[in-house]
mmCIF file of C-alpha atoms in Angstrom:
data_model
loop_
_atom_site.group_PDB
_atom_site.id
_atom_site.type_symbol
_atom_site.label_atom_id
_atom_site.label_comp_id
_atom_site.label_asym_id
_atom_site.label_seq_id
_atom_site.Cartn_x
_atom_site.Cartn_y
_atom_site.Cartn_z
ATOM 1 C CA UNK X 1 72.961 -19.050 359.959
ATOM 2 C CA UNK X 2 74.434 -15.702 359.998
ATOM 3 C CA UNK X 3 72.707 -13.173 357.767
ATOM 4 C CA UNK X 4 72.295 -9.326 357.212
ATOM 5 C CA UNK X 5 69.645 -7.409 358.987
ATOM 6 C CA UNK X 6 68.051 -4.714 356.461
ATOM 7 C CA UNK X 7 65.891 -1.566 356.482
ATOM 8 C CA UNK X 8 65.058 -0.021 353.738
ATOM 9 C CA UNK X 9 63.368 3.524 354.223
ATOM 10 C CA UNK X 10 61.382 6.548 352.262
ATOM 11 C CA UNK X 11 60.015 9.341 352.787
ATOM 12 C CA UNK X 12 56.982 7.815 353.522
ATOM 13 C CA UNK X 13 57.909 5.586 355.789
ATOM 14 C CA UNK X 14 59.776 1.703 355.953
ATOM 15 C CA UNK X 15 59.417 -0.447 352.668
ATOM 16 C CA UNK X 16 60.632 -3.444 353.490
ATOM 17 C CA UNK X 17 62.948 -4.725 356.893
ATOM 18 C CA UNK X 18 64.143 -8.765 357.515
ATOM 19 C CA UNK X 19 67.272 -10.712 357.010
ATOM 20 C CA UNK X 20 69.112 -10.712 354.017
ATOM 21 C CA UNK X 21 72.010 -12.752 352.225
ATOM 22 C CA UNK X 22 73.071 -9.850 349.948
ATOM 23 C CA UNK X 23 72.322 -6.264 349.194
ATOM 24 C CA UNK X 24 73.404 -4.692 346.103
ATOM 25 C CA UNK X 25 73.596 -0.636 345.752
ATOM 26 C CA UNK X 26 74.708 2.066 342.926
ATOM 27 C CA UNK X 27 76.758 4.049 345.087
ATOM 28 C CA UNK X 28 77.951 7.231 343.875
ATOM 29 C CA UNK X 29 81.315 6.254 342.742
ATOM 30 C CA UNK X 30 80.264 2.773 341.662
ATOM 31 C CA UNK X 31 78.054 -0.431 342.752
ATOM 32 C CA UNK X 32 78.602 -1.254 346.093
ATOM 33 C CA UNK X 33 77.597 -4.860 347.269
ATOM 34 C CA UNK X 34 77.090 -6.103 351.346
ATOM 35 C CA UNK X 35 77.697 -9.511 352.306
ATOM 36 C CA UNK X 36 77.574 -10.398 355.996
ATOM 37 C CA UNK X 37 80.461 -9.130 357.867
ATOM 38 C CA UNK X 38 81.071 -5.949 355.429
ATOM 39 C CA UNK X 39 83.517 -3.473 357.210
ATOM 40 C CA UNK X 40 81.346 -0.477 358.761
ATOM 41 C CA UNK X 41 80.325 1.862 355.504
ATOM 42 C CA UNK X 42 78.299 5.175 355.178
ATOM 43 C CA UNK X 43 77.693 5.824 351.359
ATOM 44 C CA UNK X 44 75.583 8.275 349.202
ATOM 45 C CA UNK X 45 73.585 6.258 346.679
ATOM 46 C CA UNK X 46 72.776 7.856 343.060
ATOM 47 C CA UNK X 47 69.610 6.766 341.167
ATOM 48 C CA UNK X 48 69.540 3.058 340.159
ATOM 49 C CA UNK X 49 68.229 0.053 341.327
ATOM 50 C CA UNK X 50 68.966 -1.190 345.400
ATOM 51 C CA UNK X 51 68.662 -5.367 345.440
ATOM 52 C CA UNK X 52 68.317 -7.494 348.344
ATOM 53 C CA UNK X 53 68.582 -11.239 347.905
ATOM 54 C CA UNK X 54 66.509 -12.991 350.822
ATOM 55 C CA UNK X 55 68.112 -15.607 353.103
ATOM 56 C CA UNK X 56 65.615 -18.226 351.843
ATOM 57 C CA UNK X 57 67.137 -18.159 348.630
ATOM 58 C CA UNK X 58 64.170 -16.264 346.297
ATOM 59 C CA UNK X 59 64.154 -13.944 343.790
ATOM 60 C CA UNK X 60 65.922 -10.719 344.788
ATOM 61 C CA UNK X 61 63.583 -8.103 345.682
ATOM 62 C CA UNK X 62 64.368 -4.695 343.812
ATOM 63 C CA UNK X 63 63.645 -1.411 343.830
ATOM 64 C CA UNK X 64 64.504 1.735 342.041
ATOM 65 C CA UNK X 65 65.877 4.585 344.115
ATOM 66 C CA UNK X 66 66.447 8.112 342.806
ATOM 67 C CA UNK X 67 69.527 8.186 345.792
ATOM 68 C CA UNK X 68 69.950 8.571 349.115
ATOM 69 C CA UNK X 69 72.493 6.829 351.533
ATOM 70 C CA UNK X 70 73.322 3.379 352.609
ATOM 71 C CA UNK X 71 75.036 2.556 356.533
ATOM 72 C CA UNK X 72 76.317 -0.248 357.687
ATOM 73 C CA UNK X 73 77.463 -1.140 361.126
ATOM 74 C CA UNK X 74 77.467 -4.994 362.561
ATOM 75 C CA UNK X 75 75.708 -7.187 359.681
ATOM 76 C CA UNK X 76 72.883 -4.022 359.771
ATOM 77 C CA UNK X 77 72.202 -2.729 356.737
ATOM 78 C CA UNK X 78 70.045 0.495 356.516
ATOM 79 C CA UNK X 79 68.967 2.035 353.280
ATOM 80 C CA UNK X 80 67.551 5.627 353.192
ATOM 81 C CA UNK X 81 66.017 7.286 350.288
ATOM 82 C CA UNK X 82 63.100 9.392 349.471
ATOM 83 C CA UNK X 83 61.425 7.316 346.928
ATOM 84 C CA UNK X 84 61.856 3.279 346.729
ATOM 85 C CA UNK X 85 59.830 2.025 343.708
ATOM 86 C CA UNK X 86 59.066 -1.781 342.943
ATOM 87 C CA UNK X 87 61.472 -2.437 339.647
ATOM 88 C CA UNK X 88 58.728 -4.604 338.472
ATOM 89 C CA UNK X 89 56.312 -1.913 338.465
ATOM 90 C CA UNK X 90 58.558 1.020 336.583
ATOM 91 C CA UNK X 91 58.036 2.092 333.611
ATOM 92 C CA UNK X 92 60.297 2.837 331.205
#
């Protein structure tokens, strides 16, 4: 089965990196969503949340982002910000 292969990275180092279905971004002029075979896109991400459904089905995993940028090139999907925090552990 094809799928998405996605890296998600902070300042501190990779948070998370395996195949995805679907990943879900707020993009600076709006939310952006990648599905496998998504033209090639470089796009500057404003604070929200970044979601990345697993190929298995799951729960998405999510994460809040204060921004960065998203690429993607040839089902790859790489996510670069400086902070990437569990949603399930922000508070509000």
């Amino acid at each position: 089965m094809a799928h998405l292969e996605v890296d998600l990275v902070a300042a501190g180092g990779k948070v998370w990196s395996g195949p995805a279905r679907r990943v879900s971004a707020p993009a600076a002029d709006g939310e952006i969503g990648i599905l496998i075979g998504h033209t090639p896109i470089l796009s500057v991400l404003r604070a929200g949340e970044v979601r990345v459904q697993p190929t298995d089905g799951g729960e998405p995993m999510r994460w809040h982002v204060d921004g960065g940028f998203l690429s993607v090139d040839s089902d790859q999907v790489t996510v670069v910000v400086d902070e990437a925090t569990p949603a399930s552990h922000r508070t509000h």
